[in-house]
Amino acid sequence: MTSNQASTETVPTIQAITGEPRDPYITESITGYQQQSIAEVERFPSIQVSSLIEKNQTIGKTKLADLSIEDLIELMGDAGDHFAEDNLGPDNTSPEQYIENVVRVTGLPISTVTKAVKTIRQSFKHIKAAIQAQSPGSDTTVFDTLHYDAAEDVTAAYIPKGDNLGLIAPSNHPAVFSLALAVYGMKYPLTIRPSDGDPFTPARIVHALHKAGAPKESIVLLPGDREIGEKTAENSDMAIGFGGANLQQKYGSNHTVKIHGPGNSKVFVDADQVEEDSTILQLEEAMMADGGRG
């Protein structure tokens, strides 16, 4: 498979995943880096965002709370296997088709997307270690009991900051989604607005979790235009946003919204090392890794 091969199959449709029966929404065609048609992506009605998030915060939160943390960790491990190995979604998309779709829409090298699949799978499989790092004394049962032993004869309460997380999803690299998996592992329901720059990865993650047995109301996908992302951030208790300067300007001072972007990373080099051959090689590697997305 090469990145400029035109697919002979039917163009896939990325649908909203809400956990409830519904009529189809209108769709919009998205194109790849070579301006070829890649997929049809549903446009979720913005008027319904707040009610879907309310269900995410209530029903989704309750059903996640009913799962023990160990059961959730096992479920997420299974989801990692589904993500990497299974045909998923209404289009029955295989792992190979998924990789091709992401390559065609992002222009990333096939090797980079293939490696990202392994990274996401490992993030699922090692979710316990990730949430242990966020747990007092590495005791993950705090997410079941909501309290922990802070010292001898002292019990402290664990009070989550909110009942859900809204995610304005990234499109620059599939592996970035690993950041949000730890949040779900700590029993935070997720509402995801996927980017048209890569709607395939978040959709596949949601389908993988649902197939593993995750409560459908606890992780939902609401594709659509920029307004959907804004309503997701503003109606969720907390939010993470990946995007450019406009997103940073709009939410940079909002303490409930964590913005990642717009990139423009810098490298500082000691003056004595500028002429060293190894320095130039390291700079080249840093800039070109993962097709320039690293």
PDB file of C-alpha atoms in Angstrom:
ATOM      1  CA  MET A   1       0.000   0.000   0.000  1.00  0.00           C
ATOM      2  CA  THR A   2       1.303   3.466  -0.866  1.00  0.00           C
ATOM      3  CA  SER A   3      -0.062   6.783   0.304  1.00  0.00           C
ATOM      4  CA  ASN A   4      -1.113   7.885  -3.210  1.00  0.00           C
ATOM      5  CA  GLN A   5      -3.169   4.811  -4.020  1.00  0.00           C
ATOM      6  CA  ALA A   6      -6.801   5.678  -4.636  1.00  0.00           C
ATOM      7  CA  SER A   7      -9.187   3.509  -2.711  1.00  0.00           C
ATOM      8  CA  THR A   8     -11.584   1.458  -4.810  1.00  0.00           C
ATOM      9  CA  GLU A   9     -13.915   0.900  -1.899  1.00  0.00           C
ATOM     10  CA  THR A  10     -16.952   2.904  -0.867  1.00  0.00           C
ATOM     11  CA  VAL A  11     -16.042   6.103   0.940  1.00  0.00           C
ATOM     12  CA  PRO A  12     -16.574   5.470   4.692  1.00  0.00           C
ATOM     13  CA  THR A  13     -18.935   7.517   6.826  1.00  0.00           C
ATOM     14  CA  ILE A  14     -17.885   8.716  10.284  1.00  0.00           C
ATOM     15  CA  GLN A  15     -21.082   8.795  12.310  1.00  0.00           C
ATOM     16  CA  ALA A  16     -21.926  10.423  15.596  1.00  0.00           C
ATOM     17  CA  ILE A  17     -21.771   7.844  18.404  1.00  0.00           C
ATOM     18  CA  THR A  18     -24.287   8.825  21.055  1.00  0.00           C
ATOM     19  CA  GLY A  19     -25.286   5.547  22.670  1.00  0.00           C
ATOM     20  CA  GLU A  20     -28.913   5.869  21.594  1.00  0.00           C
ATOM     21  CA  PRO A  21     -30.999   5.172  18.445  1.00  0.00           C
ATOM     22  CA  ARG A  22     -31.352   8.111  16.085  1.00  0.00           C
ATOM     23  CA  ASP A  23     -31.994   9.171  12.530  1.00  0.00           C
ATOM     24  CA  PRO A  24     -28.974   9.845  10.297  1.00  0.00           C
ATOM     25  CA  TYR A  25     -27.597  13.378  10.284  1.00  0.00           C
ATOM     26  CA  ILE A  26     -26.409  15.306   7.265  1.00  0.00           C
ATOM     27  CA  THR A  27     -22.834  14.669   6.233  1.00  0.00           C
ATOM     28  CA  GLU A  28     -19.982  16.640   4.753  1.00  0.00           C
ATOM     29  CA  SER A  29     -17.279  15.235   2.509  1.00  0.00           C
ATOM     30  CA  ILE A  30     -13.683  15.617   3.698  1.00  0.00           C
ATOM     31  CA  THR A  31     -10.651  15.442   1.464  1.00  0.00           C
ATOM     32  CA  GLY A  32      -7.145  14.139   1.967  1.00  0.00           C
ATOM     33  CA  TYR A  33      -3.801  15.816   1.527  1.00  0.00           C
ATOM     34  CA  GLN A  34      -3.999  15.132  -2.232  1.00  0.00           C
ATOM     35  CA  GLN A  35      -7.504  16.681  -2.382  1.00  0.00           C
ATOM     36  CA  GLN A  36      -9.124  13.282  -2.920  1.00  0.00           C
ATOM     37  CA  SER A  37     -12.434  12.412  -1.237  1.00  0.00           C
ATOM     38  CA  ILE A  38     -11.664  10.409   1.907  1.00  0.00           C
ATOM     39  CA  ALA A  39     -14.877  10.128   3.912  1.00  0.00           C
ATOM     40  CA  GLU A  40     -18.286  11.512   4.716  1.00  0.00           C
ATOM     41  CA  VAL A  41     -18.463  12.914   8.254  1.00  0.00           C
ATOM     42  CA  GLU A  42     -21.767  13.548   9.999  1.00  0.00           C
ATOM     43  CA  ARG A  43     -22.529  17.026  11.296  1.00  0.00           C
ATOM     44  CA  PHE A  44     -24.053  16.624  14.741  1.00  0.00           C
ATOM     45  CA  PRO A  45     -26.778  19.223  15.458  1.00  0.00           C
ATOM     46  CA  SER A  46     -25.323  21.831  17.791  1.00  0.00           C
ATOM     47  CA  ILE A  47     -28.689  22.264  19.497  1.00  0.00           C
ATOM     48  CA  GLN A  48     -28.389  18.711  20.884  1.00  0.00           C
ATOM     49  CA  VAL A  49     -24.881  19.011  22.331  1.00  0.00           C
ATOM     50  CA  SER A  50     -25.855  20.195  25.798  1.00  0.00           C
ATOM     51  CA  SER A  51     -28.418  17.413  26.323  1.00  0.00           C
ATOM     52  CA  LEU A  52     -25.952  14.731  25.162  1.00  0.00           C
ATOM     53  CA  ILE A  53     -23.285  16.061  27.509  1.00  0.00           C
ATOM     54  CA  GLU A  54     -25.785  16.107  30.378  1.00  0.00           C
ATOM     55  CA  LYS A  55     -26.374  12.377  29.787  1.00  0.00           C
ATOM     56  CA  ASN A  56     -22.596  11.910  29.647  1.00  0.00           C
ATOM     57  CA  GLN A  57     -22.296  13.636  33.042  1.00  0.00           C
ATOM     58  CA  THR A  58     -25.167  11.769  34.701  1.00  0.00           C
ATOM     59  CA  ILE A  59     -25.953   8.374  33.179  1.00  0.00           C
ATOM     60  CA  GLY A  60     -22.425   7.933  31.850  1.00  0.00           C
ATOM     61  CA  LYS A  61     -20.870   8.930  35.164  1.00  0.00           C
ATOM     62  CA  THR A  62     -23.153   6.611  37.145  1.00  0.00           C
ATOM     63  CA  LYS A  63     -22.449   3.617  34.924  1.00  0.00           C
ATOM     64  CA  LEU A  64     -18.697   4.211  35.090  1.00  0.00           C
ATOM     65  CA  ALA A  65     -18.936   4.510  38.879  1.00  0.00           C
ATOM     66  CA  ASP A  66     -20.672   1.122  38.983  1.00  0.00           C
ATOM     67  CA  LEU A  67     -17.603  -0.498  37.406  1.00  0.00           C
ATOM     68  CA  SER A  68     -14.771  -1.356  39.763  1.00  0.00           C
ATOM     69  CA  ILE A  69     -11.479   0.226  38.781  1.00  0.00           C
ATOM     70  CA  GLU A  70      -9.990  -3.229  38.171  1.00  0.00           C
ATOM     71  CA  ASP A  71     -12.862  -4.128  35.843  1.00  0.00           C
ATOM     72  CA  LEU A  72     -12.398  -0.855  33.982  1.00  0.00           C
ATOM     73  CA  ILE A  73      -8.663  -1.493  33.622  1.00  0.00           C
ATOM     74  CA  GLU A  74      -9.363  -4.972  32.214  1.00  0.00           C
ATOM     75  CA  LEU A  75     -12.017  -3.545  29.879  1.00  0.00           C
ATOM     76  CA  MET A  76      -9.593  -0.955  28.549  1.00  0.00           C
ATOM     77  CA  GLY A  77      -6.956  -3.619  27.950  1.00  0.00           C
ATOM     78  CA  ASP A  78      -9.485  -5.519  25.837  1.00  0.00           C
ATOM     79  CA  ALA A  79     -10.331  -2.297  23.989  1.00  0.00           C
ATOM     80  CA  GLY A  80      -6.662  -1.919  23.048  1.00  0.00           C
ATOM     81  CA  ASP A  81      -6.751  -5.347  21.393  1.00  0.00           C
ATOM     82  CA  HIS A  82      -9.963  -4.451  19.546  1.00  0.00           C
ATOM     83  CA  PHE A  83      -8.446  -1.156  18.371  1.00  0.00           C
ATOM     84  CA  ALA A  84      -5.342  -2.832  16.935  1.00  0.00           C
ATOM     85  CA  GLU A  85      -6.799  -6.094  15.611  1.00  0.00           C
ATOM     86  CA  ASP A  86     -10.552  -5.970  14.908  1.00  0.00           C
ATOM     87  CA  ASN A  87     -12.883  -4.720  12.223  1.00  0.00           C
ATOM     88  CA  LEU A  88     -14.834  -1.901  13.861  1.00  0.00           C
ATOM     89  CA  GLY A  89     -17.701   0.493  13.273  1.00  0.00           C
ATOM     90  CA  PRO A  90     -20.646   0.441  10.881  1.00  0.00           C
ATOM     91  CA  ASP A  91     -18.246   0.245   7.933  1.00  0.00           C
ATOM     92  CA  ASN A  92     -16.541  -2.811   9.494  1.00  0.00           C
ATOM     93  CA  THR A  93     -13.200  -1.067   9.054  1.00  0.00           C
ATOM     94  CA  SER A  94     -10.151  -3.300   9.325  1.00  0.00           C
ATOM     95  CA  PRO A  95      -6.910  -2.128  10.990  1.00  0.00           C
ATOM     96  CA  GLU A  96      -5.297  -1.941   7.545  1.00  0.00           C
ATOM     97  CA  GLN A  97      -8.137   0.177   6.161  1.00  0.00           C
ATOM     98  CA  TYR A  98      -7.964   2.428   9.210  1.00  0.00           C
ATOM     99  CA  ILE A  99      -4.227   3.002   8.684  1.00  0.00           C
ATOM    100  CA  GLU A 100      -4.795   3.783   5.004  1.00  0.00           C
ATOM    101  CA  ASN A 101      -7.589   6.237   5.839  1.00  0.00           C
ATOM    102  CA  VAL A 102      -5.395   8.133   8.322  1.00  0.00           C
ATOM    103  CA  VAL A 103      -2.467   8.214   5.885  1.00  0.00           C
ATOM    104  CA  ARG A 104      -4.668   9.601   3.123  1.00  0.00           C
ATOM    105  CA  VAL A 105      -6.273  12.288   5.278  1.00  0.00           C
ATOM    106  CA  THR A 106      -3.146  13.440   7.150  1.00  0.00           C
ATOM    107  CA  GLY A 107      -0.292  12.741   4.773  1.00  0.00           C
ATOM    108  CA  LEU A 108       1.617  11.002   7.562  1.00  0.00           C
ATOM    109  CA  PRO A 109       3.950   8.150   6.567  1.00  0.00           C
ATOM    110  CA  ILE A 110       2.449   4.666   6.763  1.00  0.00           C
ATOM    111  CA  SER A 111       5.182   3.676   9.206  1.00  0.00           C
ATOM    112  CA  THR A 112       4.216   6.528  11.538  1.00  0.00           C
ATOM    113  CA  VAL A 113       0.528   5.579  11.635  1.00  0.00           C
ATOM    114  CA  THR A 114       1.395   1.902  12.063  1.00  0.00           C
ATOM    115  CA  LYS A 115       3.602   2.810  15.018  1.00  0.00           C
ATOM    116  CA  ALA A 116       0.820   4.996  16.437  1.00  0.00           C
ATOM    117  CA  VAL A 117      -1.543   2.006  16.435  1.00  0.00           C
ATOM    118  CA  LYS A 118       0.963   0.138  18.606  1.00  0.00           C
ATOM    119  CA  THR A 119       1.352   3.174  20.878  1.00  0.00           C
ATOM    120  CA  ILE A 120      -2.411   3.503  21.401  1.00  0.00           C
ATOM    121  CA  ARG A 121      -2.719  -0.214  22.048  1.00  0.00           C
ATOM    122  CA  GLN A 122       0.055  -0.062  24.650  1.00  0.00           C
ATOM    123  CA  SER A 123      -1.593   2.949  26.267  1.00  0.00           C
ATOM    124  CA  PHE A 124      -4.761   0.893  26.655  1.00  0.00           C
ATOM    125  CA  LYS A 125      -2.878  -2.152  27.926  1.00  0.00           C
ATOM    126  CA  HIS A 126      -0.801  -0.189  30.456  1.00  0.00           C
ATOM    127  CA  ILE A 127      -3.566   2.108  31.661  1.00  0.00           C
ATOM    128  CA  LYS A 128      -3.135   0.875  35.234  1.00  0.00           C
ATOM    129  CA  ALA A 129       0.402   2.256  35.420  1.00  0.00           C
ATOM    130  CA  ALA A 130      -0.792   5.576  33.992  1.00  0.00           C
ATOM    131  CA  ILE A 131      -3.511   6.052  36.590  1.00  0.00           C
ATOM    132  CA  GLN A 132      -1.339   4.754  39.421  1.00  0.00           C
ATOM    133  CA  ALA A 133       0.883   7.757  38.730  1.00  0.00           C
ATOM    134  CA  GLN A 134      -2.154   9.965  39.411  1.00  0.00           C
ATOM    135  CA  SER A 135      -3.255   8.091  42.542  1.00  0.00           C
ATOM    136  CA  PRO A 136      -2.225   8.797  46.152  1.00  0.00           C
ATOM    137  CA  GLY A 137       0.242   6.090  47.118  1.00  0.00           C
ATOM    138  CA  SER A 138      -0.332   4.450  43.706  1.00  0.00           C
ATOM    139  CA  ASP A 139      -3.577   3.006  45.087  1.00  0.00           C
ATOM    140  CA  THR A 140      -6.077   2.993  42.223  1.00  0.00           C
ATOM    141  CA  THR A 141      -8.982   2.009  44.501  1.00  0.00           C
ATOM    142  CA  VAL A 142      -9.290   5.704  45.342  1.00  0.00           C
ATOM    143  CA  PHE A 143     -11.389   5.953  42.154  1.00  0.00           C
ATOM    144  CA  ASP A 144     -13.814   3.412  43.649  1.00  0.00           C
ATOM    145  CA  THR A 145     -13.963   4.604  47.255  1.00  0.00           C
ATOM    146  CA  LEU A 146     -13.319   8.345  46.747  1.00  0.00           C
ATOM    147  CA  HIS A 147     -11.128   8.371  49.851  1.00  0.00           C
ATOM    148  CA  TYR A 148      -7.655   7.225  50.872  1.00  0.00           C
ATOM    149  CA  ASP A 149      -5.453   6.900  53.921  1.00  0.00           C
ATOM    150  CA  ALA A 150      -3.353  10.060  53.956  1.00  0.00           C
ATOM    151  CA  ALA A 151      -1.515   9.147  57.166  1.00  0.00           C
ATOM    152  CA  GLU A 152      -1.999   7.031  60.278  1.00  0.00           C
ATOM    153  CA  ASP A 153      -5.568   7.546  61.505  1.00  0.00           C
ATOM    154  CA  VAL A 154      -6.126  10.186  58.808  1.00  0.00           C
ATOM    155  CA  THR A 155      -8.513   9.575  55.889  1.00  0.00           C
ATOM    156  CA  ALA A 156      -8.698  12.121  53.069  1.00  0.00           C
ATOM    157  CA  ALA A 157     -11.488  12.538  50.560  1.00  0.00           C
ATOM    158  CA  TYR A 158     -10.911  12.441  46.816  1.00  0.00           C
ATOM    159  CA  ILE A 159     -13.220  14.938  45.131  1.00  0.00           C
ATOM    160  CA  PRO A 160     -13.211  14.915  41.305  1.00  0.00           C
ATOM    161  CA  LYS A 161     -13.273  18.372  39.768  1.00  0.00           C
ATOM    162  CA  GLY A 162     -16.225  17.489  37.591  1.00  0.00           C
ATOM    163  CA  ASP A 163     -18.388  14.776  36.103  1.00  0.00           C
ATOM    164  CA  ASN A 164     -17.042  14.658  32.546  1.00  0.00           C
ATOM    165  CA  LEU A 165     -14.315  15.814  30.190  1.00  0.00           C
ATOM    166  CA  GLY A 166     -14.895  17.357  26.780  1.00  0.00           C
ATOM    167  CA  LEU A 167     -12.187  16.690  24.208  1.00  0.00           C
ATOM    168  CA  ILE A 168     -11.633  18.839  21.126  1.00  0.00           C
ATOM    169  CA  ALA A 169      -9.615  16.152  19.425  1.00  0.00           C
ATOM    170  CA  PRO A 170      -6.225  16.542  17.716  1.00  0.00           C
ATOM    171  CA  SER A 171      -5.474  15.767  14.081  1.00  0.00           C
ATOM    172  CA  ASN A 172      -1.707  16.095  13.873  1.00  0.00           C
ATOM    173  CA  HIS A 173      -0.833  12.604  15.144  1.00  0.00           C
ATOM    174  CA  PRO A 174      -2.993   9.608  16.173  1.00  0.00           C
ATOM    175  CA  ALA A 175      -0.829   8.744  19.191  1.00  0.00           C
ATOM    176  CA  VAL A 176      -1.769  12.034  20.883  1.00  0.00           C
ATOM    177  CA  PHE A 177      -5.100  10.420  21.804  1.00  0.00           C
ATOM    178  CA  SER A 178      -3.235   8.386  24.409  1.00  0.00           C
ATOM    179  CA  LEU A 179      -3.397  11.464  26.656  1.00  0.00           C
ATOM    180  CA  ALA A 180      -7.171  11.199  26.975  1.00  0.00           C
ATOM    181  CA  LEU A 181      -7.227   7.484  27.754  1.00  0.00           C
ATOM    182  CA  ALA A 182      -5.865   8.015  31.269  1.00  0.00           C
ATOM    183  CA  VAL A 183      -8.720  10.427  31.972  1.00  0.00           C
ATOM    184  CA  TYR A 184     -11.276   7.785  31.012  1.00  0.00           C
ATOM    185  CA  GLY A 185      -9.358   5.260  33.117  1.00  0.00           C
ATOM    186  CA  MET A 186      -9.937   7.529  36.121  1.00  0.00           C
ATOM    187  CA  LYS A 187     -13.701   7.195  35.548  1.00  0.00           C
ATOM    188  CA  TYR A 188     -14.275  10.477  33.770  1.00  0.00           C
ATOM    189  CA  PRO A 189     -16.868  10.180  30.985  1.00  0.00           C
ATOM    190  CA  LEU A 190     -15.681  11.644  27.685  1.00  0.00           C
ATOM    191  CA  THR A 191     -17.459  13.712  25.053  1.00  0.00           C
ATOM    192  CA  ILE A 192     -15.275  13.927  21.953  1.00  0.00           C
ATOM    193  CA  ARG A 193     -15.550  16.340  19.067  1.00  0.00           C
ATOM    194  CA  PRO A 194     -13.292  14.814  16.359  1.00  0.00           C
ATOM    195  CA  SER A 195     -11.313  16.940  13.957  1.00  0.00           C
ATOM    196  CA  ASP A 196     -12.044  16.590  10.254  1.00  0.00           C
ATOM    197  CA  GLY A 197      -8.249  16.393   9.947  1.00  0.00           C
ATOM    198  CA  ASP A 198      -8.446  12.883  11.458  1.00  0.00           C
ATOM    199  CA  PRO A 199     -11.941  11.715  12.401  1.00  0.00           C
ATOM    200  CA  PHE A 200     -10.937   8.057  12.062  1.00  0.00           C
ATOM    201  CA  THR A 201      -8.819   7.660  15.205  1.00  0.00           C
ATOM    202  CA  PRO A 202     -11.322   8.935  17.810  1.00  0.00           C
ATOM    203  CA  ALA A 203     -14.156   7.033  16.130  1.00  0.00           C
ATOM    204  CA  ARG A 204     -12.115   3.831  16.252  1.00  0.00           C
ATOM    205  CA  ILE A 205     -11.235   4.387  19.914  1.00  0.00           C
ATOM    206  CA  VAL A 206     -14.907   4.854  20.833  1.00  0.00           C
ATOM    207  CA  HIS A 207     -15.973   1.774  18.860  1.00  0.00           C
ATOM    208  CA  ALA A 208     -13.185  -0.267  20.501  1.00  0.00           C
ATOM    209  CA  LEU A 209     -14.290   0.770  24.001  1.00  0.00           C
ATOM    210  CA  HIS A 210     -17.940   0.047  23.252  1.00  0.00           C
ATOM    211  CA  LYS A 211     -17.047  -3.391  21.869  1.00  0.00           C
ATOM    212  CA  ALA A 212     -15.083  -4.102  25.051  1.00  0.00           C
ATOM    213  CA  GLY A 213     -18.193  -3.352  27.106  1.00  0.00           C
ATOM    214  CA  ALA A 214     -17.787   0.305  28.064  1.00  0.00           C
ATOM    215  CA  PRO A 215     -21.102   2.010  28.943  1.00  0.00           C
ATOM    216  CA  LYS A 216     -22.184   3.686  25.719  1.00  0.00           C
ATOM    217  CA  GLU A 217     -23.232   6.894  27.498  1.00  0.00           C
ATOM    218  CA  SER A 218     -19.790   7.209  29.081  1.00  0.00           C
ATOM    219  CA  ILE A 219     -17.908   7.963  25.868  1.00  0.00           C
ATOM    220  CA  VAL A 220     -19.604   9.658  22.933  1.00  0.00           C
ATOM    221  CA  LEU A 221     -18.470  11.121  19.609  1.00  0.00           C
ATOM    222  CA  LEU A 222     -20.030  14.314  18.249  1.00  0.00           C
ATOM    223  CA  PRO A 223     -18.556  15.200  14.838  1.00  0.00           C
ATOM    224  CA  GLY A 224     -19.304  18.575  13.382  1.00  0.00           C
ATOM    225  CA  ASP A 225     -18.070  22.084  12.735  1.00  0.00           C
ATOM    226  CA  ARG A 226     -16.211  24.415  15.081  1.00  0.00           C
ATOM    227  CA  GLU A 227     -19.398  25.295  16.991  1.00  0.00           C
ATOM    228  CA  ILE A 228     -19.687  21.664  18.127  1.00  0.00           C
ATOM    229  CA  GLY A 229     -16.194  21.883  19.628  1.00  0.00           C
ATOM    230  CA  GLU A 230     -16.997  25.143  21.381  1.00  0.00           C
ATOM    231  CA  LYS A 231     -20.236  23.792  22.844  1.00  0.00           C
ATOM    232  CA  THR A 232     -18.417  20.627  23.933  1.00  0.00           C
ATOM    233  CA  ALA A 233     -15.845  22.699  25.815  1.00  0.00           C
ATOM    234  CA  GLU A 234     -18.370  25.089  27.308  1.00  0.00           C
ATOM    235  CA  ASN A 235     -20.934  22.481  28.435  1.00  0.00           C
ATOM    236  CA  SER A 236     -18.417  20.012  29.880  1.00  0.00           C
ATOM    237  CA  ASP A 237     -17.147  20.365  33.437  1.00  0.00           C
ATOM    238  CA  MET A 238     -13.574  20.266  32.138  1.00  0.00           C
ATOM    239  CA  ALA A 239     -12.124  20.206  28.637  1.00  0.00           C
ATOM    240  CA  ILE A 240      -8.939  19.605  26.693  1.00  0.00           C
ATOM    241  CA  GLY A 241      -8.545  21.286  23.324  1.00  0.00           C
ATOM    242  CA  PHE A 242      -6.051  20.709  20.547  1.00  0.00           C
ATOM    243  CA  GLY A 243      -5.877  23.444  17.947  1.00  0.00           C
ATOM    244  CA  GLY A 244      -4.384  26.650  16.720  1.00  0.00           C
ATOM    245  CA  ALA A 245      -4.107  30.232  17.830  1.00  0.00           C
ATOM    246  CA  ASN A 246      -7.880  30.848  17.673  1.00  0.00           C
ATOM    247  CA  LEU A 247      -8.541  28.134  20.233  1.00  0.00           C
ATOM    248  CA  GLN A 248      -5.760  29.442  22.454  1.00  0.00           C
ATOM    249  CA  GLN A 249      -7.147  32.970  22.266  1.00  0.00           C
ATOM    250  CA  LYS A 250     -10.702  31.863  23.058  1.00  0.00           C
ATOM    251  CA  TYR A 251      -9.954  29.560  25.990  1.00  0.00           C
ATOM    252  CA  GLY A 252      -6.435  30.408  27.122  1.00  0.00           C
ATOM    253  CA  SER A 253      -7.693  32.182  30.257  1.00  0.00           C
ATOM    254  CA  ASN A 254     -10.398  29.614  31.058  1.00  0.00           C
ATOM    255  CA  HIS A 255      -9.189  27.499  33.982  1.00  0.00           C
ATOM    256  CA  THR A 256     -11.536  24.618  33.082  1.00  0.00           C
ATOM    257  CA  VAL A 257     -10.107  24.267  29.558  1.00  0.00           C
ATOM    258  CA  LYS A 258      -6.569  23.014  28.923  1.00  0.00           C
ATOM    259  CA  ILE A 259      -5.297  24.028  25.484  1.00  0.00           C
ATOM    260  CA  HIS A 260      -2.549  22.180  23.607  1.00  0.00           C
ATOM    261  CA  GLY A 261      -1.241  24.095  20.618  1.00  0.00           C
ATOM    262  CA  PRO A 262      -0.616  25.669  18.276  1.00  0.00           C
ATOM    263  CA  GLY A 263       2.809  24.002  18.374  1.00  0.00           C
ATOM    264  CA  ASN A 264       5.776  26.026  17.106  1.00  0.00           C
ATOM    265  CA  SER A 265       8.215  24.141  19.321  1.00  0.00           C
ATOM    266  CA  LYS A 266      11.655  25.634  19.916  1.00  0.00           C
ATOM    267  CA  VAL A 267      15.058  24.026  20.299  1.00  0.00           C
ATOM    268  CA  PHE A 268      17.755  25.813  22.290  1.00  0.00           C
ATOM    269  CA  VAL A 269      21.354  24.947  21.494  1.00  0.00           C
ATOM    270  CA  ASP A 270      24.411  25.952  23.494  1.00  0.00           C
ATOM    271  CA  ALA A 271      26.615  28.251  21.428  1.00  0.00           C
ATOM    272  CA  ASP A 272      29.584  25.923  21.861  1.00  0.00           C
ATOM    273  CA  GLN A 273      27.614  23.061  20.324  1.00  0.00           C
ATOM    274  CA  VAL A 274      26.197  24.797  17.240  1.00  0.00           C
ATOM    275  CA  GLU A 275      28.967  23.632  14.916  1.00  0.00           C
ATOM    276  CA  GLU A 276      29.018  20.045  16.158  1.00  0.00           C
ATOM    277  CA  ASP A 277      27.927  17.492  13.559  1.00  0.00           C
ATOM    278  CA  SER A 278      25.924  15.586  16.179  1.00  0.00           C
ATOM    279  CA  THR A 279      23.936  18.730  16.973  1.00  0.00           C
ATOM    280  CA  ILE A 280      22.846  19.167  13.366  1.00  0.00           C
ATOM    281  CA  LEU A 281      21.860  15.510  13.133  1.00  0.00           C
ATOM    282  CA  GLN A 282      19.804  15.742  16.322  1.00  0.00           C
ATOM    283  CA  LEU A 283      18.039  18.866  15.072  1.00  0.00           C
ATOM    284  CA  GLU A 284      17.261  17.199  11.751  1.00  0.00           C
ATOM    285  CA  GLU A 285      15.858  14.156  13.531  1.00  0.00           C
ATOM    286  CA  ALA A 286      13.735  16.297  15.854  1.00  0.00           C
ATOM    287  CA  MET A 287      12.241  18.256  12.969  1.00  0.00           C
ATOM    288  CA  MET A 288      11.658  15.348  10.578  1.00  0.00           C
ATOM    289  CA  ALA A 289      10.486  12.632  12.985  1.00  0.00           C
ATOM    290  CA  ASP A 290       7.031  11.260  12.176  1.00  0.00           C
ATOM    291  CA  GLY A 291       6.812  13.145   8.928  1.00  0.00           C
ATOM    292  CA  GLY A 292       7.487  16.491  10.595  1.00  0.00           C
ATOM    293  CA  ARG A 293       4.768  16.005  13.215  1.00  0.00           C
ATOM    294  CA  GLY A 294       7.093  15.017  16.072  1.00  0.00           C
TER     295      GLY A 294
END
